[in-house]
XYZ file of C-alpha atoms in Angstrom:
779
model
C 22.026 -27.669 -18.477
C 24.207 -25.736 -16.052
C 23.092 -27.025 -12.662
C 19.368 -26.376 -12.631
C 19.609 -23.666 -15.322
C 18.887 -24.282 -18.979
C 21.549 -22.632 -21.166
C 20.854 -22.047 -24.862
C 23.316 -20.737 -27.419
C 21.722 -18.433 -30.002
C 23.088 -16.493 -32.956
C 23.673 -13.239 -31.068
C 24.518 -14.553 -27.620
C 23.273 -16.851 -24.884
C 19.868 -17.371 -23.242
C 19.658 -18.749 -19.691
C 16.429 -19.985 -18.100
C 16.964 -19.705 -14.348
C 14.280 -21.061 -11.982
C 13.778 -19.542 -8.534
C 10.820 -21.645 -7.449
C 8.312 -23.802 -9.338
C 6.167 -20.716 -10.058
C 9.027 -18.254 -10.676
C 11.251 -18.467 -13.756
C 13.808 -15.909 -14.932
C 14.977 -15.618 -18.528
C 18.321 -13.907 -19.065
C 19.925 -12.841 -22.327
C 23.681 -12.392 -22.586
C 24.664 -10.580 -25.815
C 27.860 -11.842 -27.445
C 30.875 -10.794 -25.411
C 28.831 -10.347 -22.206
C 29.760 -12.630 -19.308
C 27.705 -11.107 -16.488
C 24.601 -8.960 -16.052
C 24.254 -6.036 -13.646
C 22.851 -6.942 -10.236
C 19.091 -6.858 -9.864
C 17.594 -3.953 -7.913
C 14.187 -5.651 -7.679
C 14.848 -9.277 -6.794
C 16.011 -10.501 -3.381
C 14.867 -14.137 -3.495
C 17.612 -16.740 -3.788
C 16.913 -19.615 -6.213
C 15.695 -22.798 -4.555
C 17.210 -26.150 -5.382
C 14.917 -27.679 -7.968
C 15.005 -30.681 -10.244
C 13.752 -29.334 -13.597
C 12.905 -31.828 -16.288
C 14.263 -31.212 -19.807
C 12.908 -32.929 -22.867
C 13.412 -32.293 -26.557
C 11.050 -33.316 -29.315
C 11.167 -32.220 -32.925
C 11.814 -28.462 -32.886
C 10.843 -27.877 -29.204
C 12.818 -27.985 -25.944
C 10.544 -28.499 -22.922
C 11.793 -27.103 -19.593
C 9.455 -28.261 -16.817
C 9.633 -26.954 -13.255
C 8.213 -29.475 -10.763
C 4.454 -28.812 -10.386
C 4.992 -25.320 -11.796
C 5.831 -23.374 -14.949
C 6.743 -25.106 -18.199
C 8.826 -23.225 -20.739
C 8.696 -24.350 -24.339
C 11.577 -23.193 -26.510
C 11.098 -23.260 -30.252
C 14.536 -23.528 -31.865
C 13.671 -22.256 -35.345
C 12.487 -19.605 -35.288
C 13.721 -19.035 -31.730
C 10.793 -18.297 -29.439
C 9.962 -19.022 -25.782
C 6.453 -19.715 -24.470
C 5.429 -20.172 -20.821
C 2.658 -22.458 -19.570
C 1.074 -23.359 -16.260
C -0.318 -26.854 -16.560
C -1.830 -26.777 -20.042
C -2.699 -23.074 -20.078
C -0.570 -20.650 -22.072
C 0.531 -17.775 -19.846
C 2.861 -15.795 -22.069
C 4.797 -15.993 -25.308
C 7.637 -13.913 -26.696
C 6.983 -12.225 -30.001
C 10.373 -10.838 -31.078
C 11.922 -11.679 -27.719
C 15.063 -9.611 -27.095
C 15.668 -6.668 -29.409
C 18.375 -4.018 -29.725
C 17.370 -0.886 -31.607
C 20.487 1.124 -30.662
C 18.797 3.762 -28.459
C 16.316 1.340 -26.875
C 16.723 -2.311 -25.948
C 14.423 -4.823 -24.305
C 11.931 -7.623 -24.836
C 8.670 -8.025 -26.735
C 5.773 -10.356 -25.951
C 2.447 -11.300 -27.432
C -0.732 -9.959 -25.848
C -3.455 -12.595 -25.879
C -7.004 -11.929 -26.952
C -9.096 -10.567 -24.089
C -6.082 -10.226 -21.808
C -6.048 -7.258 -19.423
C -2.672 -5.913 -18.304
C -2.306 -3.995 -15.056
C 0.648 -2.282 -13.447
C 3.516 -0.207 -14.727
C 3.488 1.605 -11.395
C 1.572 4.705 -10.391
C -0.508 6.170 -13.242
C -3.815 8.033 -13.414
C -5.188 5.809 -16.168
C -7.725 3.022 -16.606
C -6.889 -0.044 -14.551
C -6.183 -2.033 -17.724
C -3.158 -0.348 -19.353
C -3.687 -1.748 -22.853
C -3.352 0.931 -25.513
C -0.881 3.120 -23.617
C 2.848 3.707 -23.921
C 4.052 4.321 -20.372
C 7.234 6.290 -19.682
C 9.640 4.582 -17.298
C 10.909 7.826 -15.826
C 9.750 8.810 -12.360
C 8.390 12.334 -12.595
C 5.945 14.389 -10.554
C 2.580 15.060 -12.218
C 1.744 18.318 -10.485
C -1.960 19.022 -9.974
C -2.959 15.841 -11.789
C -6.539 14.698 -12.167
C -8.002 11.737 -14.057
C -5.319 11.471 -16.750
C -1.631 11.303 -15.849
C 0.273 8.552 -17.713
C 3.573 9.502 -16.077
C 3.871 9.896 -12.312
C 6.268 9.570 -9.411
C 6.587 5.788 -9.120
C 7.147 3.822 -12.332
C 7.635 0.061 -12.316
C 8.728 -2.218 -15.199
C 6.182 -4.760 -14.022
C 2.887 -5.911 -15.501
C 0.181 -8.075 -13.923
C -1.996 -10.092 -16.281
C -5.637 -11.107 -16.003
C -4.262 -14.558 -16.866
C -2.807 -14.609 -13.336
C 0.861 -14.102 -14.002
C 3.248 -11.227 -13.355
C 5.968 -10.178 -15.773
C 8.908 -8.273 -14.316
C 11.379 -6.658 -16.705
C 14.275 -6.733 -14.273
C 15.999 -3.587 -15.429
C 16.193 -0.135 -13.852
C 17.319 2.445 -16.496
C 14.825 4.850 -18.036
C 12.611 3.823 -20.952
C 9.036 2.818 -21.781
C 6.452 0.073 -21.484
C 4.434 -0.141 -24.677
C 1.208 -1.946 -23.773
C -0.269 -2.508 -27.210
C 0.083 1.128 -28.249
C 2.382 0.706 -31.249
C 1.131 -2.797 -31.982
C -2.120 -3.701 -30.226
C -1.079 -7.345 -29.991
C 2.344 -6.698 -28.480
C 3.766 -5.760 -25.075
C 7.240 -4.214 -25.232
C 9.666 -3.224 -22.475
C 12.143 -0.660 -23.819
C 15.089 0.854 -21.917
C 18.373 2.564 -22.739
C 20.411 -0.428 -21.550
C 21.193 -2.345 -18.400
C 20.082 -5.793 -17.346
C 18.623 -7.925 -20.186
C 16.416 -10.140 -18.078
C 12.774 -10.770 -17.249
C 10.974 -12.914 -14.690
C 7.656 -14.731 -15.107
C 5.712 -15.272 -11.864
C 2.666 -17.521 -11.972
C 0.116 -18.752 -9.455
C -2.862 -21.037 -9.026
C -4.951 -17.908 -8.446
C -4.317 -14.203 -7.797
C -3.461 -14.571 -4.073
C -1.033 -17.385 -4.846
C 0.635 -15.351 -7.600
C 0.904 -12.257 -5.342
C 2.523 -14.349 -2.638
C 5.144 -15.588 -5.117
C 5.710 -12.077 -6.483
C 6.332 -10.603 -3.036
C 8.582 -13.531 -2.143
C 10.609 -12.545 -5.198
C 10.800 -8.799 -4.524
C 10.319 -8.710 -0.760
C 7.382 -8.357 1.596
C 6.445 -5.161 3.415
C 7.563 -5.204 7.059
C 4.721 -4.710 9.512
C 4.278 -0.945 10.022
C 3.957 0.616 13.470
C 0.403 0.459 14.780
C 0.200 4.254 14.966
C 0.484 4.475 11.161
C -3.157 3.386 10.971
C -4.306 6.455 12.896
C -5.086 9.995 11.752
C -2.314 12.373 10.668
C -2.272 16.138 11.089
C -0.466 17.530 8.059
C -0.316 20.594 5.818
C 2.080 22.672 3.762
C 3.045 23.682 6.371
C 3.392 24.460 10.094
C 5.598 27.527 10.524
C 6.415 27.378 14.217
C 6.589 25.326 17.356
C 3.626 27.260 18.716
C 1.523 26.439 15.660
C 2.361 22.735 15.933
C 1.412 22.519 19.595
C -1.737 24.616 19.265
C -2.912 22.457 16.360
C -2.651 19.264 18.382
C -4.210 20.963 21.387
C -7.234 21.768 19.219
C -7.508 18.130 18.103
C -7.598 17.093 21.734
C -10.080 19.823 22.734
C -12.452 18.838 19.916
C -11.932 15.132 20.686
C -10.859 14.257 17.159
C -8.537 11.231 17.201
C -4.982 11.930 15.984
C -1.678 10.032 16.148
C 0.958 12.043 14.289
C 1.828 15.494 13.014
C 3.974 16.057 9.930
C 6.229 19.119 9.651
C 6.837 20.362 6.117
C 9.942 22.328 5.076
C 9.456 25.258 7.479
C 11.038 23.221 10.272
C 14.469 24.013 8.765
C 13.809 27.479 7.329
C 11.313 30.348 7.250
C 10.975 30.476 3.459
C 10.262 28.012 0.680
C 13.522 28.776 -1.116
C 17.125 28.846 0.022
C 17.240 26.559 3.078
C 16.650 23.120 1.589
C 19.463 20.866 2.748
C 19.998 22.565 6.107
C 18.228 19.596 7.736
C 18.328 21.151 11.183
C 15.835 23.100 13.268
C 15.219 26.745 12.460
C 15.561 27.929 16.041
C 13.856 31.341 15.755
C 10.577 29.527 15.020
C 11.340 26.199 16.716
C 13.318 27.313 19.783
C 12.998 24.088 21.793
C 12.314 21.121 19.517
C 13.181 18.587 22.235
C 10.475 19.982 24.471
C 8.018 20.209 21.576
C 8.563 16.569 20.638
C 8.205 15.528 24.298
C 5.002 17.536 24.713
C 3.569 15.889 21.606
C 4.628 12.461 22.824
C 2.943 13.108 26.174
C -0.248 13.705 24.156
C 0.295 10.405 22.284
C 1.304 12.179 19.066
C 4.336 11.253 16.937
C 6.534 13.843 15.195
C 7.389 13.328 11.510
C 9.768 15.566 9.539
C 10.113 16.223 5.825
C 13.534 15.743 4.255
C 14.761 16.111 0.690
C 17.922 14.884 -1.065
C 18.791 18.358 -2.405
C 21.462 20.459 -0.675
C 21.201 24.053 -1.865
C 24.326 26.157 -2.065
C 22.779 28.644 0.403
C 21.937 26.000 3.014
C 23.931 25.457 6.194
C 25.179 22.049 5.088
C 26.438 23.005 1.632
C 30.121 23.356 2.513
C 30.075 20.192 4.584
C 28.370 18.207 1.813
C 30.823 19.546 -0.766
C 33.919 18.908 1.363
C 32.843 15.406 2.313
C 32.113 14.575 -1.327
C 28.593 13.290 -0.763
C 27.063 14.917 -3.854
C 26.504 13.732 -7.410
C 29.232 14.976 -9.746
C 29.956 16.190 -13.243
C 32.218 14.259 -15.630
C 35.274 15.778 -13.949
C 34.258 14.554 -10.487
C 33.243 17.977 -9.146
C 29.882 18.534 -7.404
C 27.220 18.941 -10.068
C 25.421 22.209 -9.352
C 22.244 23.239 -11.133
C 19.266 25.530 -10.841
C 16.148 24.201 -9.172
C 12.890 25.757 -7.976
C 14.180 25.759 -4.398
C 17.536 27.343 -5.299
C 20.924 26.455 -6.748
C 21.523 22.889 -5.634
C 23.481 19.678 -5.504
C 22.061 16.188 -5.032
C 23.086 13.640 -2.397
C 24.541 10.557 -4.064
C 22.650 7.981 -1.999
C 24.404 5.163 -3.901
C 27.805 6.194 -2.539
C 28.468 4.438 0.799
C 30.121 7.495 2.365
C 27.227 9.722 1.282
C 24.659 7.226 2.552
C 26.365 7.180 5.941
C 26.539 10.989 6.043
C 22.833 11.225 5.228
C 21.881 8.528 7.744
C 23.846 10.213 10.538
C 21.532 13.227 10.192
C 18.477 10.991 10.495
C 20.054 9.159 13.413
C 20.609 12.363 15.357
C 17.031 13.508 14.845
C 15.696 10.067 15.725
C 17.625 10.251 18.989
C 15.875 13.564 19.560
C 12.523 11.758 19.393
C 11.456 12.089 15.753
C 9.304 9.039 14.986
C 9.094 9.024 11.192
C 10.344 10.507 7.925
C 8.830 12.099 4.881
C 11.153 11.795 1.881
C 10.006 14.325 -0.698
C 11.160 15.100 -4.260
C 12.872 11.723 -4.464
C 12.310 10.934 -8.142
C 14.607 13.023 -8.002
C 12.304 15.820 -9.181
C 15.132 17.475 -11.143
C 17.858 15.041 -12.191
C 19.981 16.257 -15.142
C 21.198 13.517 -17.479
C 24.739 14.904 -17.232
C 24.885 14.221 -13.494
C 26.978 11.214 -12.453
C 26.481 8.908 -9.489
C 29.049 6.504 -8.155
C 27.289 3.631 -9.954
C 26.189 5.256 -13.217
C 24.681 8.229 -14.955
C 21.497 9.943 -13.808
C 19.464 8.223 -16.531
C 20.788 4.809 -15.572
C 19.890 5.115 -11.877
C 17.076 7.691 -11.903
C 14.271 5.198 -11.367
C 15.959 3.542 -8.366
C 16.996 6.740 -6.570
C 13.989 6.834 -4.226
C 14.299 3.065 -3.756
C 17.911 3.442 -2.641
C 17.109 6.426 -0.427
C 14.501 4.351 1.421
C 17.084 1.571 1.782
C 19.554 3.998 3.379
C 17.018 4.898 6.073
C 15.745 1.344 6.512
C 19.244 -0.123 6.830
C 20.134 2.625 9.294
C 17.250 1.611 11.527
C 18.211 -2.038 11.341
C 21.759 -1.163 12.462
C 21.174 1.560 15.062
C 17.533 1.118 16.133
C 16.901 -2.586 15.487
C 13.757 -2.829 17.605
C 12.023 0.233 16.100
C 9.659 -0.026 13.153
C 10.487 2.772 10.711
C 7.924 5.023 9.081
C 9.262 6.073 5.659
C 6.812 8.181 3.633
C 8.115 8.666 0.080
C 6.565 9.511 -3.263
C 9.012 7.678 -5.530
C 10.407 4.165 -5.660
C 10.902 1.005 -7.688
C 9.905 -2.639 -7.803
C 10.492 -4.064 -4.328
C 10.594 -0.752 -2.442
C 8.025 -2.206 -0.052
C 10.709 -4.374 1.549
C 12.317 -1.211 2.927
C 9.103 -0.222 4.667
C 8.304 2.485 2.108
C 4.862 4.097 2.357
C 4.281 5.996 -0.921
C 1.652 8.572 -1.765
C 0.319 9.745 -5.102
C 1.923 13.182 -5.168
C 0.574 16.718 -5.522
C -2.924 15.869 -6.713
C -5.450 18.516 -7.687
C -7.988 19.569 -5.053
C -10.893 18.575 -7.317
C -13.219 15.636 -7.846
C -11.035 14.852 -10.878
C -8.134 14.455 -8.477
C -10.120 12.114 -6.247
C -11.417 9.864 -9.035
C -8.231 7.894 -9.889
C -7.088 7.325 -6.298
C -8.674 3.865 -5.765
C -7.179 2.677 -9.068
C -3.729 3.969 -8.141
C -3.814 2.186 -4.780
C -5.143 -1.087 -6.191
C -2.572 -1.091 -9.040
C 0.291 -0.574 -6.626
C -1.110 -3.195 -4.252
C -1.219 -5.735 -7.085
C 2.431 -4.852 -7.763
C 3.542 -5.599 -4.195
C 3.380 -2.059 -2.772
C 0.438 -2.082 -0.324
C 0.389 1.376 1.301
C -0.007 3.727 -1.673
C -2.411 6.485 -0.647
C -3.225 10.117 -1.427
C -3.209 13.563 0.130
C -6.723 13.265 1.528
C -8.815 16.211 0.424
C -6.460 17.018 -2.467
C -3.291 19.091 -2.362
C -3.202 21.778 -5.056
C -5.588 24.691 -4.561
C -6.496 26.888 -7.559
C -7.972 29.992 -5.884
C -10.777 27.956 -4.326
C -12.446 28.968 -1.096
C -13.050 26.586 1.772
C -16.729 26.580 0.870
C -15.854 25.593 -2.721
C -14.058 22.418 -1.612
C -16.056 21.372 1.468
C -18.150 18.746 -0.328
C -15.037 17.336 -1.978
C -13.260 17.369 1.385
C -16.039 15.333 2.987
C -16.149 12.790 0.157
C -12.343 12.377 0.043
C -12.013 11.949 3.811
C -14.862 9.437 3.828
C -13.004 7.411 1.204
C -9.835 7.793 3.262
C -11.235 5.576 6.008
C -11.121 2.552 3.686
C -7.653 2.958 2.153
C -4.145 2.438 3.498
C -3.043 5.658 5.264
C -5.305 8.371 6.701
C -3.305 11.531 5.997
C -5.116 14.747 5.014
C -2.627 17.184 3.451
C -2.944 20.357 1.368
C -1.594 23.772 0.581
C -2.350 25.930 3.578
C -4.711 28.461 1.935
C -7.511 26.065 2.888
C -6.905 23.895 5.953
C -6.543 20.157 5.631
C -7.263 19.448 9.298
C -10.910 18.791 10.191
C -10.541 20.864 13.375
C -10.724 23.962 11.137
C -14.140 22.986 9.743
C -17.488 23.635 11.397
C -20.995 22.296 11.385
C -21.932 19.449 9.066
C -18.446 19.004 7.590
C -16.846 18.678 11.019
C -19.515 16.297 12.300
C -19.371 14.010 9.271
C -15.591 13.794 9.015
C -15.128 13.333 12.768
C -17.592 10.426 12.675
C -15.633 8.774 9.862
C -12.286 9.279 11.589
C -13.778 7.626 14.658
C -14.834 4.673 12.502
C -11.275 4.460 11.155
C -10.064 4.041 14.724
C -12.812 1.531 15.472
C -11.468 -0.601 12.578
C -7.937 -0.643 14.030
C -7.814 -4.398 14.825
C -9.278 -5.189 11.386
C -6.792 -2.958 9.557
C -3.866 -4.202 11.626
C -4.834 -7.779 10.787
C -4.877 -6.820 7.085
C -1.333 -5.511 7.566
C -0.294 -8.841 9.078
C -1.882 -10.677 6.153
C 0.008 -8.454 3.714
C 3.340 -8.924 5.484
C 2.969 -12.712 5.424
C 1.191 -13.380 2.111
C 1.556 -10.249 -0.029
C -2.232 -9.722 -0.297
C -2.939 -6.000 -0.681
C -5.240 -4.179 1.713
C -7.180 -2.424 -1.068
C -8.246 -4.972 -3.691
C -9.919 -4.825 -7.110
C -13.326 -6.451 -7.446
C -12.022 -9.025 -9.915
C -10.306 -10.763 -6.992
C -13.831 -11.514 -5.733
C -15.127 -12.770 -9.068
C -12.132 -13.752 -11.169
C -13.978 -14.960 -14.240
C -16.229 -11.905 -14.664
C -14.952 -10.132 -17.767
C -16.921 -6.994 -16.865
C -14.768 -6.446 -13.771
C -11.393 -6.410 -15.533
C -11.378 -2.614 -15.704
C -13.515 -1.760 -12.653
C -11.447 0.709 -10.636
C -13.898 2.750 -8.586
C -15.681 0.145 -6.467
C -13.230 -2.078 -4.602
C -12.732 -4.389 -1.624
C -11.140 -3.188 1.602
C -9.770 -6.462 2.866
C -12.094 -9.421 2.548
C -15.139 -7.981 4.323
C -15.881 -4.452 3.047
C -16.956 -3.381 -0.436
C -16.485 0.371 -0.920
C -17.721 2.680 -3.684
C -16.484 6.285 -3.231
C -18.631 9.148 -4.510
C -16.411 11.043 -6.965
C -18.909 13.403 -8.606
C -19.809 16.821 -7.282
C -23.400 16.808 -6.092
C -23.577 13.017 -6.262
C -26.292 11.748 -3.947
C -26.766 8.256 -5.338
C -24.321 5.639 -6.510
C -24.445 2.896 -9.117
C -22.236 -0.097 -8.349
C -21.876 -3.836 -8.845
C -22.037 -6.436 -6.070
C -20.074 -9.619 -6.890
C -22.022 -12.824 -7.189
C -21.896 -15.786 -4.857
C -22.613 -13.776 -1.704
C -25.236 -11.554 -0.187
C -24.145 -8.058 0.749
C -25.316 -5.876 3.621
C -25.330 -2.081 3.678
C -22.913 -1.147 6.459
C -24.911 1.816 7.731
C -28.498 0.513 7.592
C -28.101 -3.270 7.396
C -30.226 -3.692 4.256
C -29.577 -6.938 2.387
C -28.702 -7.069 -1.329
C -28.158 -10.150 -3.476
C -24.811 -10.441 -5.220
C -24.335 -10.661 -8.974
C -26.215 -7.471 -9.786
C -25.806 -3.777 -10.458
C -27.634 -1.630 -7.933
C -28.312 2.034 -7.324
C -28.226 3.210 -3.711
C -28.785 6.525 -1.999
C -25.546 8.320 -1.067
C -26.409 11.363 1.047
C -23.467 13.598 1.904
C -22.962 11.930 5.275
C -22.938 8.401 3.837
C -20.184 6.639 1.909
C -21.624 3.570 0.112
C -20.071 0.627 1.985
C -21.288 -2.986 2.040
C -20.271 -5.999 4.097
C -19.984 -9.460 2.581
C -22.482 -11.914 4.062
C -20.919 -14.207 6.648
C -18.049 -11.822 7.427
C -16.532 -11.515 10.883
C -14.942 -8.115 11.548
C -12.738 -7.398 14.586
C -13.349 -3.898 15.953
C -12.223 -1.858 18.933
C -14.897 -1.938 21.607
C -13.719 1.264 23.263
C -13.657 4.657 21.511
C -10.089 5.830 20.868
C -8.397 9.220 20.719
C -5.064 7.680 19.740
C -3.781 4.248 18.823
C -1.953 4.468 22.164
C -5.390 4.025 23.767
C -5.912 0.757 21.926
C -5.487 -2.618 23.518
C -6.673 -5.966 22.249
C -8.046 -6.529 25.737
C -11.422 -5.134 24.576
C -12.489 -6.477 21.172
C -15.809 -6.654 19.387
C -16.284 -9.305 16.736
C -19.007 -8.112 14.382
C -20.597 -11.238 12.893
C -22.701 -10.765 9.744
C -24.855 -13.853 9.777
C -26.157 -14.951 6.393
C -28.503 -17.811 5.579
C -26.533 -18.737 2.453
C -23.159 -18.998 4.215
C -22.462 -22.222 6.100
C -19.358 -21.056 7.906
C -16.727 -18.346 7.957
C -13.510 -17.814 9.893
C -11.065 -14.983 10.434
C -7.726 -14.542 12.123
C -7.054 -11.407 14.144
C -3.448 -10.379 14.716
C -2.236 -8.807 17.970
C 1.200 -7.729 19.199
C 2.791 -4.762 20.994
C 2.338 -2.561 17.904
C 5.875 -1.212 17.820
C 8.690 -3.787 17.911
C 10.359 -4.621 14.613
C 10.438 -8.280 13.620
C 7.615 -9.521 15.843
C 6.301 -11.793 13.110
C 9.706 -13.314 12.415
C 10.390 -13.740 16.153
C 6.961 -15.199 16.893
C 6.240 -12.384 19.340
C 2.500 -12.135 18.614
C -0.878 -13.762 19.108
C -3.428 -14.961 16.596
C -7.062 -15.024 17.631
C -9.168 -17.285 15.446
C -12.920 -16.877 15.223
C -15.010 -19.512 13.482
C -18.737 -19.042 12.887
C -20.916 -21.959 11.827
C -24.281 -20.748 10.575
C -27.401 -22.892 10.396
C -31.177 -22.592 10.361
C -31.157 -23.241 14.105
C -28.729 -20.462 14.987
C -25.014 -19.701 15.155
C -22.063 -21.477 16.779
C -19.002 -19.286 17.347
C -15.671 -20.760 18.398
C -12.849 -18.645 19.824
C -9.278 -19.906 19.990
C -5.866 -18.373 20.494
C -2.285 -19.242 19.616
C 1.071 -17.635 20.373
C 2.042 -14.987 22.864
C 3.812 -11.640 23.130
C 5.217 -9.376 25.801
C 2.381 -7.417 27.378
C -0.433 -9.571 25.995
C -3.645 -9.363 28.038
C -4.196 -12.300 30.374
C -7.925 -12.057 29.726
C -9.962 -10.287 27.067
C -13.374 -8.725 27.158
C -15.046 -10.088 24.026
C -18.236 -8.679 22.559
C -19.964 -10.748 19.886
C -22.166 -8.404 17.848
C -24.239 -10.737 15.711
C -26.286 -9.190 12.901
C -29.374 -10.666 11.250
C -30.605 -12.555 14.318
C -34.348 -12.832 13.623
C -35.638 -12.743 17.214
C -34.593 -12.967 20.829
C -32.613 -16.206 21.140
C -34.059 -19.328 22.663
C -30.769 -20.036 24.403
C -27.186 -18.929 24.614
C -24.693 -21.369 26.035
C -20.974 -21.688 26.381
C -19.667 -25.136 25.423
C -23.043 -26.690 26.307
C -26.100 -26.052 24.189
C -28.736 -25.469 26.850
C -26.772 -24.031 29.730
C -26.717 -20.236 29.690
C -23.339 -19.053 30.864
C -23.302 -17.259 34.190
C -20.658 -14.815 32.948
C -22.565 -14.072 29.733
C -24.079 -10.592 29.412
C -26.599 -10.439 26.596
C -28.706 -7.808 24.852
C -30.919 -7.891 21.762
C -31.912 -4.975 19.507
C -35.325 -5.985 18.194
C -35.456 -3.227 15.581
C -32.005 -3.845 14.068
C -31.967 -7.622 14.740
C -28.579 -7.411 16.418
C -27.637 -9.684 19.314
C -24.766 -8.677 21.605
C -23.071 -11.168 23.867
C -20.279 -10.129 26.220
C -17.894 -12.615 27.785
C -14.604 -12.521 29.633
C -12.172 -14.827 27.872
C -8.840 -16.128 29.125
C -7.748 -17.638 25.821
C -8.820 -21.262 26.031
C -10.892 -22.611 23.155
C -14.451 -21.544 23.786
C -17.633 -22.327 21.891
C -20.622 -19.996 22.120
C -23.845 -21.673 21.022
C -26.802 -19.470 20.054
C -30.139 -21.006 19.231
C -32.858 -18.880 17.624
C -36.143 -18.292 19.304
C -39.459 -18.775 17.570
C -40.694 -15.971 15.375
C -44.075 -14.583 16.268
C -46.662 -15.231 13.580
């Protein structure tokens, strides 16, 4: 033992078992002659002080973490196995290997085990049978099959409720039973010879440990949960302002507008790297940004890490030595689609500061968020050198580091502001820098839509909660607007129940709903309005993610962990704990087959029809209806007032939608509320939690409201609407704190056809119990 670490001498070096917490154990291999390993780019957790127990019997060394993982080390042949209680989690097969060009670790795959992760891939949810490149690369116009995409991660999540992180950044592969169906292999060109096993009592527990290890996502600004206006791209200040004016005229909610590369140049090629306003088309950006802000709309700008030799910042970048170099230390210049270019060396402190100073100046001008594009980097020659290694050694962490540059800049110069950092490439742990990734330049087809839920749920399981897509699809292959209208409707319906609502596309066909008419406009507008109605629910999911690591978009197997049939289900999913969503991904689809997990009843969101869980069903799915179900017993916080912007939202007016169910005894939820903008509110305790507990019985429903905490600007009183579904008849009585005393301040209404009871009260935050007793049904 070396402190709390177990150190083992082996023929070709040294193995160190290093515990972080009872459920987190790292295994390091030091080849002969190696004294230290490179620093981890994924892990930020410091090891806790533990008292591991070490025993040796016969050929086995037992390394027990208190109430956690047990490692069993077989001395001859040398092999390490990992257990939680008496259950085998994972076992090395060959363990560490060195095959000259590729090095890494190999593990056994257990019978029936599903393995998820590896980052962003358009593949089945279970990755078994695939060899996944660990090289971040754009999959342009991808559809249902894209094994290599923008955001690779050397991380696998097992159906046996453990995570396995190969803590090494250089390029390589994950072989998930492709070469040998019973073996999982992590293979890279070199670097850190280490892996971490993360276990848990269940999936939520394991995800909490994993995000403790790699970092939790900071709470995003509230406005991120609104609607974005975005396309490739807006060419002028006039076009930007007229677009938002049309949103307001048509009363379509919107919170932000994203400017693609035309903000710094009139053409696609030649100006990348200028990173300043193209004044002929944007003559007064300060006034434009102010005008947008006055309309409650945030301005977001695209940036790229490429500085072309024809851009206005080329000489400055070259003279200040902020670019990646060749082997002689000169700026490495190469041909790229956007022109002859160099690449900012974001790992070099002086280059990071130079880059951040540009962002800082634009932030001072009023820019509210950043779009980091092409950050794989999209073209990254192996011969290029960074201050900390070759291109191949650091390629997969380039986007990760770029996000860190911006995030750290905010913490230093704008410490109270929550950053918005939209990027398409990153690494394990990028969520801790506030990164919001999207799935790249997806095809504008139903094939492009199909893998999007899987991509988001895979990334959420891996700690990255806000993976989303260009809603409507990006790449247009000579389609007309009429050709893609059905797809557009279906994709934007799905968009309501996923992390970020951001339509975006090539400009031949508009991505903004304001440019659609008739049925398409009416349907999409209605769904955008529902997205805004869900704001307190979605914001509470964000709070849950930032404190526990639970993703917003969740696979069905989290609802029914032991159901083998759900291991590879990637179309139907949970949005938080309450909603089950099944997007229509087939052209002409007007009905949907889906599974409802057992143990609960489920209610059709749009018509209230009840379905028993534990069965496959077929439901109608007309074009204006996304199949969505609510779990029986759920309590959903919603905005009472219609919103045109998140700036209109206040937790002063909240509706709690209560889905009463005869088979649920009780259910509780916690709603999160703060000022929506200040960084670190959770850590500082500058927030309120509103707890709602519903006790259901044959006699009626008891609902208890309570509040804890406070924040600057919190409402002194709240107007609460209880919208209780499945109330069989007009209630016999409604009382507050006393069963048979109707409250004077209680405003009540009952919808006899829909069986919905609405009760409105003014609440000042004290614990309050609302007691509803059913009336007698007419025979």
